[in-house]
Short mmCIF file of C-alpha atoms and ligand atoms in Angstrom, two decimals:
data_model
loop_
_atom_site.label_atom_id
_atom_site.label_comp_id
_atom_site.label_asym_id
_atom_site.label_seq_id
_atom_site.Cartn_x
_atom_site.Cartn_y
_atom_site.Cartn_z
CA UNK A 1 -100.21 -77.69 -88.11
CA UNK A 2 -101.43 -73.92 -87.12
CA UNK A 3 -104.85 -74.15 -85.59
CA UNK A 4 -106.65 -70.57 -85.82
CA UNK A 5 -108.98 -69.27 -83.58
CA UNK A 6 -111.55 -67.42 -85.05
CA UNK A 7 -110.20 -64.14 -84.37
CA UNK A 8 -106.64 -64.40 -85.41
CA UNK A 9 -107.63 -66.15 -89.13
CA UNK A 10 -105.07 -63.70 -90.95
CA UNK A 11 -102.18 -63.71 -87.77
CA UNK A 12 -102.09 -67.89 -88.30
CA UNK A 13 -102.35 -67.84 -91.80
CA UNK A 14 -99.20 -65.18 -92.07
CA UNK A 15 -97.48 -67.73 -89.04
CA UNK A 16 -98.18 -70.94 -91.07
CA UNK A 17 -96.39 -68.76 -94.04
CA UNK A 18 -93.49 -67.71 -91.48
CA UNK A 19 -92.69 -70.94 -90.46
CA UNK A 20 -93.62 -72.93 -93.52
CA UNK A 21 -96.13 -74.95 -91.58
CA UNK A 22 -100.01 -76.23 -92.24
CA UNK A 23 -102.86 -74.31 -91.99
CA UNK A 24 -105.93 -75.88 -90.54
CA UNK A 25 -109.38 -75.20 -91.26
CA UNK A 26 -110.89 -75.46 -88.41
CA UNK A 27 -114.74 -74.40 -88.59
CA UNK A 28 -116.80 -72.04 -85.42
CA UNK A 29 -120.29 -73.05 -85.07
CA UNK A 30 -123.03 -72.34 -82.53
CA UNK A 31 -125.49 -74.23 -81.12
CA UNK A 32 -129.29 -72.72 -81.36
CA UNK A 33 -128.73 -71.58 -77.47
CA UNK A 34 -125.83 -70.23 -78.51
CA UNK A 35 -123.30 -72.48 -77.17
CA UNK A 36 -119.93 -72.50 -78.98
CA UNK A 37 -119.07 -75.57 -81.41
CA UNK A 38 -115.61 -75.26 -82.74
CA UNK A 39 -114.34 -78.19 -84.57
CA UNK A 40 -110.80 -79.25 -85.97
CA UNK A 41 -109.69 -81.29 -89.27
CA UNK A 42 -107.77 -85.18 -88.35
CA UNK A 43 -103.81 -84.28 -87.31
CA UNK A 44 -102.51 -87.96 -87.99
CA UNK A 45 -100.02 -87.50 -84.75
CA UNK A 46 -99.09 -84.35 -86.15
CA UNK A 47 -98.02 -81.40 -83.54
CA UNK A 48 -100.35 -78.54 -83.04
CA UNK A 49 -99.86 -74.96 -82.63
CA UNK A 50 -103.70 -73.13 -81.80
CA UNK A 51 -103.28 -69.56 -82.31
CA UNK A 52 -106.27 -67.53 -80.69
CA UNK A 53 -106.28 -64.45 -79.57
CA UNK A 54 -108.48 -63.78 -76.26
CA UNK A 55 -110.18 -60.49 -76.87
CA UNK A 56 -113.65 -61.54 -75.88
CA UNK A 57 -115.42 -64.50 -73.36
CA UNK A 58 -116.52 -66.17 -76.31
CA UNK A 59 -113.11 -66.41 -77.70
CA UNK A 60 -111.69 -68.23 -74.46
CA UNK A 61 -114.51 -70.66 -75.02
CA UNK A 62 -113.52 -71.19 -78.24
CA UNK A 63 -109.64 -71.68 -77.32
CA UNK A 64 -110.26 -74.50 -75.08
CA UNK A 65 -112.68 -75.99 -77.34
CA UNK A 66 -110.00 -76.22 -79.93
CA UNK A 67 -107.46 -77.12 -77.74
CA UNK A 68 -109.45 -80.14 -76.51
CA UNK A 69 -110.57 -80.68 -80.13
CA UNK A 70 -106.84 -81.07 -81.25
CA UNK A 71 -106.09 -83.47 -78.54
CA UNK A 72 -109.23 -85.46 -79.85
CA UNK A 73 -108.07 -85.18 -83.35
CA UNK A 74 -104.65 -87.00 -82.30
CA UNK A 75 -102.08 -84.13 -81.96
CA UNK A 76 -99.64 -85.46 -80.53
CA UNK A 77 -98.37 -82.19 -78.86
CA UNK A 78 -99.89 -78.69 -78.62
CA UNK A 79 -98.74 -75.40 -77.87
CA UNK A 80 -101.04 -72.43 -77.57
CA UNK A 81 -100.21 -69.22 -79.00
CA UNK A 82 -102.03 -65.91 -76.74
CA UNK A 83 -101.34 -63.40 -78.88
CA UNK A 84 -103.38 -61.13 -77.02
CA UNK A 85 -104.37 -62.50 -73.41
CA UNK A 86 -107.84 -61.05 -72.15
CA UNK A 87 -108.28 -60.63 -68.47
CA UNK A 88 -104.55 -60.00 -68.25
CA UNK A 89 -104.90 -57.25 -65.89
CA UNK A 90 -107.20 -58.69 -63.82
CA UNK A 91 -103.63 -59.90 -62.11
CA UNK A 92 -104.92 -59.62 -58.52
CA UNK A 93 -107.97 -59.41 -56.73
CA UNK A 94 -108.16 -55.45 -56.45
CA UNK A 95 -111.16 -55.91 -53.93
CA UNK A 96 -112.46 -58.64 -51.11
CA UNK A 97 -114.52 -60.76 -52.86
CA UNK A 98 -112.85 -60.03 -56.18
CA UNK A 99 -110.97 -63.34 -58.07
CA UNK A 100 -107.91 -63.78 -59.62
CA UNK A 101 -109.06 -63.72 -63.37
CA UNK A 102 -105.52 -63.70 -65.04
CA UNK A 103 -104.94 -66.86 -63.20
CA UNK A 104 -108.38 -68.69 -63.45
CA UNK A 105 -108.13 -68.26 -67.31
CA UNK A 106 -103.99 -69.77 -67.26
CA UNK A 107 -105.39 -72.73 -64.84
CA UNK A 108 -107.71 -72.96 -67.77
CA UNK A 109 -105.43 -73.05 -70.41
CA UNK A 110 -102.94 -75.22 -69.31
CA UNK A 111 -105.32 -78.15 -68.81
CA UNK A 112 -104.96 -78.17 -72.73
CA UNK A 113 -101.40 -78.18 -73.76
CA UNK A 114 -97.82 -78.47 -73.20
CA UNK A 115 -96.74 -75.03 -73.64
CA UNK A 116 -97.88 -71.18 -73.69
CA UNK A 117 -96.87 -68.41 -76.01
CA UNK A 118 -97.85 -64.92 -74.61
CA UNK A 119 -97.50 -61.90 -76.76
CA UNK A 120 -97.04 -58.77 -74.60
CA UNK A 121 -99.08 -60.06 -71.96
CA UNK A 122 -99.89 -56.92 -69.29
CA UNK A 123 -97.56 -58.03 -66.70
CA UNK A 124 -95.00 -60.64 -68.00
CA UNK A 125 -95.39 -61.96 -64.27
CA UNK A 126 -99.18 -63.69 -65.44
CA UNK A 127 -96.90 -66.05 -66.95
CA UNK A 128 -96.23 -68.06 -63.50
CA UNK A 129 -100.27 -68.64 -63.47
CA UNK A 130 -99.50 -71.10 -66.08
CA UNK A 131 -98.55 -74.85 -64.86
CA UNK A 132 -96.45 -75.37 -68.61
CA UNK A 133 -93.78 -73.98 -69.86
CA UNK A 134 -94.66 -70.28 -70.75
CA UNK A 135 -92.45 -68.07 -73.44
CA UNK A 136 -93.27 -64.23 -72.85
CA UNK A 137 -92.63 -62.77 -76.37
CA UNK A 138 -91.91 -58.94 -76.81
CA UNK A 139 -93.82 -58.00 -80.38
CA UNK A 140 -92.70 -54.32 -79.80
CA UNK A 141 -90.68 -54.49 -82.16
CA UNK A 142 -92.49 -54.55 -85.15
CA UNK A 143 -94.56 -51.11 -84.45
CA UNK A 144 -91.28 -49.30 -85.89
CA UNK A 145 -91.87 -50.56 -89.41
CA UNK A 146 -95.39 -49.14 -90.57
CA UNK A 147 -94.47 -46.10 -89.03
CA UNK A 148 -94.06 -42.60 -91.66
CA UNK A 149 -91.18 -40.66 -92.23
CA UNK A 150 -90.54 -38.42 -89.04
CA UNK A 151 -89.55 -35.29 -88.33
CA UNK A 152 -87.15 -34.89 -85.35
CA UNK A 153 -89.54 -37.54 -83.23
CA UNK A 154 -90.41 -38.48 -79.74
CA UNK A 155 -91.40 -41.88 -78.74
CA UNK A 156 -93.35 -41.21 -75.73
CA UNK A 157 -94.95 -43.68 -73.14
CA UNK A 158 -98.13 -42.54 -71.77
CA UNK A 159 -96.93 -44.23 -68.38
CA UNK A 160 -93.81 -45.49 -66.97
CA UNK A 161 -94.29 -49.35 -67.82
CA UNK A 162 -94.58 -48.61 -71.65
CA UNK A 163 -90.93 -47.01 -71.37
CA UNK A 164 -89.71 -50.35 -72.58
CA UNK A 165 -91.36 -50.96 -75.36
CA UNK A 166 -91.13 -46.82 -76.23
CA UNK A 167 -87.96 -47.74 -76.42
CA UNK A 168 -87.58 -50.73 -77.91
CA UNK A 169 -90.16 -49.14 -81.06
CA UNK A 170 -87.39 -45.74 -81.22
CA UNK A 171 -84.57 -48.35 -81.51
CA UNK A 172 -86.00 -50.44 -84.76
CA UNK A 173 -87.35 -46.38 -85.63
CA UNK A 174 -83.46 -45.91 -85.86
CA UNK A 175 -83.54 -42.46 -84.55
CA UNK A 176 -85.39 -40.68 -82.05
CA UNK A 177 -85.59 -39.65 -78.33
CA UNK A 178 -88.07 -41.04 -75.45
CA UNK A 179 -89.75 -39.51 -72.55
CA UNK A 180 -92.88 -40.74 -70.75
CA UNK A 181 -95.81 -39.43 -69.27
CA UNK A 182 -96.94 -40.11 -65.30
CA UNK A 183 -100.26 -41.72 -65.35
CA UNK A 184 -103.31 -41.91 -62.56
CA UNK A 185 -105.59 -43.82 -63.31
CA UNK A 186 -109.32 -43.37 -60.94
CA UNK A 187 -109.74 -47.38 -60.32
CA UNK A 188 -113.99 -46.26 -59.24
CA UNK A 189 -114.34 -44.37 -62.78
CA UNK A 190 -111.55 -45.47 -64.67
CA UNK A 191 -110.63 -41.51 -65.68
CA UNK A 192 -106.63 -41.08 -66.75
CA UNK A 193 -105.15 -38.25 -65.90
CA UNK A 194 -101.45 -37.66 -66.87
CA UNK A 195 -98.55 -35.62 -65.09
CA UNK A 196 -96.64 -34.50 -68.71
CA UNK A 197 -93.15 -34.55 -68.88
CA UNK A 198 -91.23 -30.99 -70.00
CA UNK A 199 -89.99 -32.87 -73.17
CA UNK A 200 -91.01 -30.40 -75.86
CA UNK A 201 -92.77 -31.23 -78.95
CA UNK A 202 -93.26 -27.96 -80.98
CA UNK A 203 -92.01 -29.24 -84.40
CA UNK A 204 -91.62 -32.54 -83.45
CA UNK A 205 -93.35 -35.46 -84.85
CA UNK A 206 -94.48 -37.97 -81.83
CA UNK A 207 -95.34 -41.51 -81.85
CA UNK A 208 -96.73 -42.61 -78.26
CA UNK A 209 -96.17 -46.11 -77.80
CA UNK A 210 -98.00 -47.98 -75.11
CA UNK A 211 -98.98 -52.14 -75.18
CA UNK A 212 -102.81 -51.70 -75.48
CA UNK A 213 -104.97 -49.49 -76.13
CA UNK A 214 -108.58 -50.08 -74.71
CA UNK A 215 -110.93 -47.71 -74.00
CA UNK A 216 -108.14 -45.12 -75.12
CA UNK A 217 -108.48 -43.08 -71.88
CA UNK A 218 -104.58 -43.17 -71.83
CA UNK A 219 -103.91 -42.37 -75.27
CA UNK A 220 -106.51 -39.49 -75.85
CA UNK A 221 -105.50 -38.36 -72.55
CA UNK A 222 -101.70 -38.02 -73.56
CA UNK A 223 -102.11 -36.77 -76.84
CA UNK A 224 -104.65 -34.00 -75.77
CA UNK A 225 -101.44 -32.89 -73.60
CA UNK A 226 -99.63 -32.95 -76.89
CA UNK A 227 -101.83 -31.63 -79.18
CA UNK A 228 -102.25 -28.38 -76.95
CA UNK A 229 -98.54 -28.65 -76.60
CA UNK A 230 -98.16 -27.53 -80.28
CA UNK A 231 -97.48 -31.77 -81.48
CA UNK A 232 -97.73 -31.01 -85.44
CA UNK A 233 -98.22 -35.11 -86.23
CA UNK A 234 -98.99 -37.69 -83.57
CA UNK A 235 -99.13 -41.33 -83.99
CA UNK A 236 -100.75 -43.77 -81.47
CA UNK A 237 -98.79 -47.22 -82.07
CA UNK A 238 -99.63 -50.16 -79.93
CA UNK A 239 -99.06 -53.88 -79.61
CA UNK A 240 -103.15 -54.75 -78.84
CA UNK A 241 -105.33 -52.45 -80.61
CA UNK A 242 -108.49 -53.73 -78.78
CA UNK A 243 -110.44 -49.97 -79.16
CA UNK A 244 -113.40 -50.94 -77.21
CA UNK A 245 -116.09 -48.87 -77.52
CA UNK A 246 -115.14 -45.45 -78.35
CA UNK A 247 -111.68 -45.63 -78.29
CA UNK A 248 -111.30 -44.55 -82.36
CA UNK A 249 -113.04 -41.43 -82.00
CA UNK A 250 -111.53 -40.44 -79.02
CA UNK A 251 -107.95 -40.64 -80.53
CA UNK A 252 -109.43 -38.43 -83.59
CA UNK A 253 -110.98 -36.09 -81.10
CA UNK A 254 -107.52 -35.58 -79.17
CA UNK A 255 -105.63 -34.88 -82.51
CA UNK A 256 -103.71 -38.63 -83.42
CA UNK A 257 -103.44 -38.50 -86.76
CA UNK A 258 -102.96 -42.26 -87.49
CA UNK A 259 -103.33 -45.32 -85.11
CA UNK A 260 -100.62 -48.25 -85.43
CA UNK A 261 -101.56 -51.58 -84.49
CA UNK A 262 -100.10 -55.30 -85.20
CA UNK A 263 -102.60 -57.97 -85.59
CA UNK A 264 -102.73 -59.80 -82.41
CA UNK A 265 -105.89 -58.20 -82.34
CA UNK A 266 -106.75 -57.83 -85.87
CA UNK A 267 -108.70 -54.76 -86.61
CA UNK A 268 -108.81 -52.05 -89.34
CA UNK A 269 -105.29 -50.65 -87.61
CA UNK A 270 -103.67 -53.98 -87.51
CA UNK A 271 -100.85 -52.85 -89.94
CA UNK A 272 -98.08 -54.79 -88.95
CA UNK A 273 -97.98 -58.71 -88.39
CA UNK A 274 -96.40 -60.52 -85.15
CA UNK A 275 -95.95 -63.54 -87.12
CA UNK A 276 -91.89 -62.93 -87.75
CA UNK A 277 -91.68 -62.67 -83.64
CA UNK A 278 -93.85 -65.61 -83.06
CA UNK A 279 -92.14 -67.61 -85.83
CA UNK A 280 -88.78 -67.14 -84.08
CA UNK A 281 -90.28 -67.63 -80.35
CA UNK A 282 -91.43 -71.06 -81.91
CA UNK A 283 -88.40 -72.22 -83.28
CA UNK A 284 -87.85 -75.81 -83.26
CA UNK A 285 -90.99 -76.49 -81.79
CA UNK A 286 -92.03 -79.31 -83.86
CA UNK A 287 -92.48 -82.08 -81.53
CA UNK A 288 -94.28 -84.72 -83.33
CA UNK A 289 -93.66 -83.18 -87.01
CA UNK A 290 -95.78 -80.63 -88.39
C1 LIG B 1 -101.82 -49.82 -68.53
O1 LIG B 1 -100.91 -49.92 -67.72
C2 LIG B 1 -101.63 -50.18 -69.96
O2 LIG B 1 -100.29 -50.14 -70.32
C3 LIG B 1 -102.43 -49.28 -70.87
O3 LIG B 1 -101.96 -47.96 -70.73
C4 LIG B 1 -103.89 -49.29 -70.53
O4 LIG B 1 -104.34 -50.56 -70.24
C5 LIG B 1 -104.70 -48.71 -71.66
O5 LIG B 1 -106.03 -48.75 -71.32
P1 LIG B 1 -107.04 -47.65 -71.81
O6 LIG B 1 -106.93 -47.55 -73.30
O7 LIG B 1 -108.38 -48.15 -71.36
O8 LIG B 1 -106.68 -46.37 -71.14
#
């Protein structure tokens, strides 16, 4: 049975579909002092599969609440879908004095089951903070298909890490080069600057692909470059559309004309689903029956 957090409601609906499995309906409650109460239906031995995305403190709460709810409910084995794992980056302590939050949160989580599904986690190498079996699932893939007809495009990475998945996205695209921006990011103020490539973009439609986008200091940043660069059409596509704060009207304000997002953090963006990736990274996994 799929377990949703309740943040990724239409992600483990669309993966119950996908892999013609049970969805739960598990209910989210609070307590008058505002303490969490999430609750699951009876499993009956049946395996479990929690799917909840991590985009906020309360929703980590609410993960291990459900995972310890299934367990109490009689599943008989879980496995816990991240498809978007907050505190990711917090992979080292930057600082004296500073913890390990990307590994404080996997201790956490691994209390509760007996395996881990990461979506595009920041660093694939959070996976070892886990004590279960961990797959590291690459959703990139998906981005290509929401994406308009292009003219002549660039898939551009805002920074060298998103060169993978810039190229992964022009591969399923079908056509298309890739180039990539140098990024420096000021870890006092958090200001991006970027060191632009000579790729040229007059004419050229240009999708920049990165895994997240946050506050949107990288994106705005690299498609301010491209907008005075003459860009006629950009696109901002990204795995984790968490746009915290400002982040939308940033993106307008720098000249993207259309933000791509999948749903492992579902917001207005979330276009494309990660449930055919997830279904496939799941596979067999029905320990237990479903
Ligand atoms: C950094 O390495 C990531 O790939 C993203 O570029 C970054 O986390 C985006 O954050 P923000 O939107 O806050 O600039």
């Amino acid at each position: 049975m799929i377990v949703p957090g309740s943040s990724s409601q239409l992600l483990a609906a669309a993966l119950a579909d996908e892999t013609d499995r049970r969805l739960a309906t598990a209910t989210y409650d609070r307590f008058p002092d505002g303490e969490t109460l999430a609750a699951v239906p009876e499993f009956d031995g049946e395996s479990a599969t929690v799917v909840a995305t991590t985009d906020s403190d309360a929703a980590w709460v609410e993960l291990l609440q459900l995972q310890d709810a299934v367990r109490e409910a009689g599943a008989s084995h879980v496995t816990t879908v991240i498809p978007y794992m907050g505190y990711a980056r917090q992979d080292r302590s930057f600082a004296d004095g500073q913890p390990v939050s990307a590994r404080a949160m996997a201790r956490a989580v691994s209390t509760g089951t007996d395996r881990v599904v990461l979506v595009n986690p920041h660093e694939s190498a959070v996976a070892d903070f886990y004590s279960v079996p961990v797959d590291v699932v690459d959703a990139a893939i998906v981005l290509a298909d929401p994406l308009p007809d292009l003219v002549d495009p660039l898939f551009l990475a805002p920074d060298e890490g998103a060169v993978g998945i810039a190229e992964t996205v022009r591969d399923a695209y079908g056509t298309g080069e890739t180039d990539y921006f140098e990024k420096h990011r000021d870890r006092e103020t958090g200001a991006v600057s970027v060191s632009p490539s000579d790729a040229s973009v007059s004419g050229r439609d240009v999708v920049v692909v990165d895994d997240i986008i946050a506050t949107g200091s990288t994106m705005s940043e690299a498609a301010g470059v491209l907008t005075d660069r003459g860009a006629p059409r950009i696109v901002a596509a990204c795995v984790h559309p968490m746009l915290a704060a400002n982040a939308v009207t940033k993106l307008r304000d720098a000249g993207v004309d259309r933000i791509v997002g999948s749903d492992t953090i579902e917001r207005g963006c979330s276009v494309v689903s990660v449930a055919s990736v997830l279904g496939d990274a799941l596979g067999a996994d029905t320990v237990g029956g479903e």
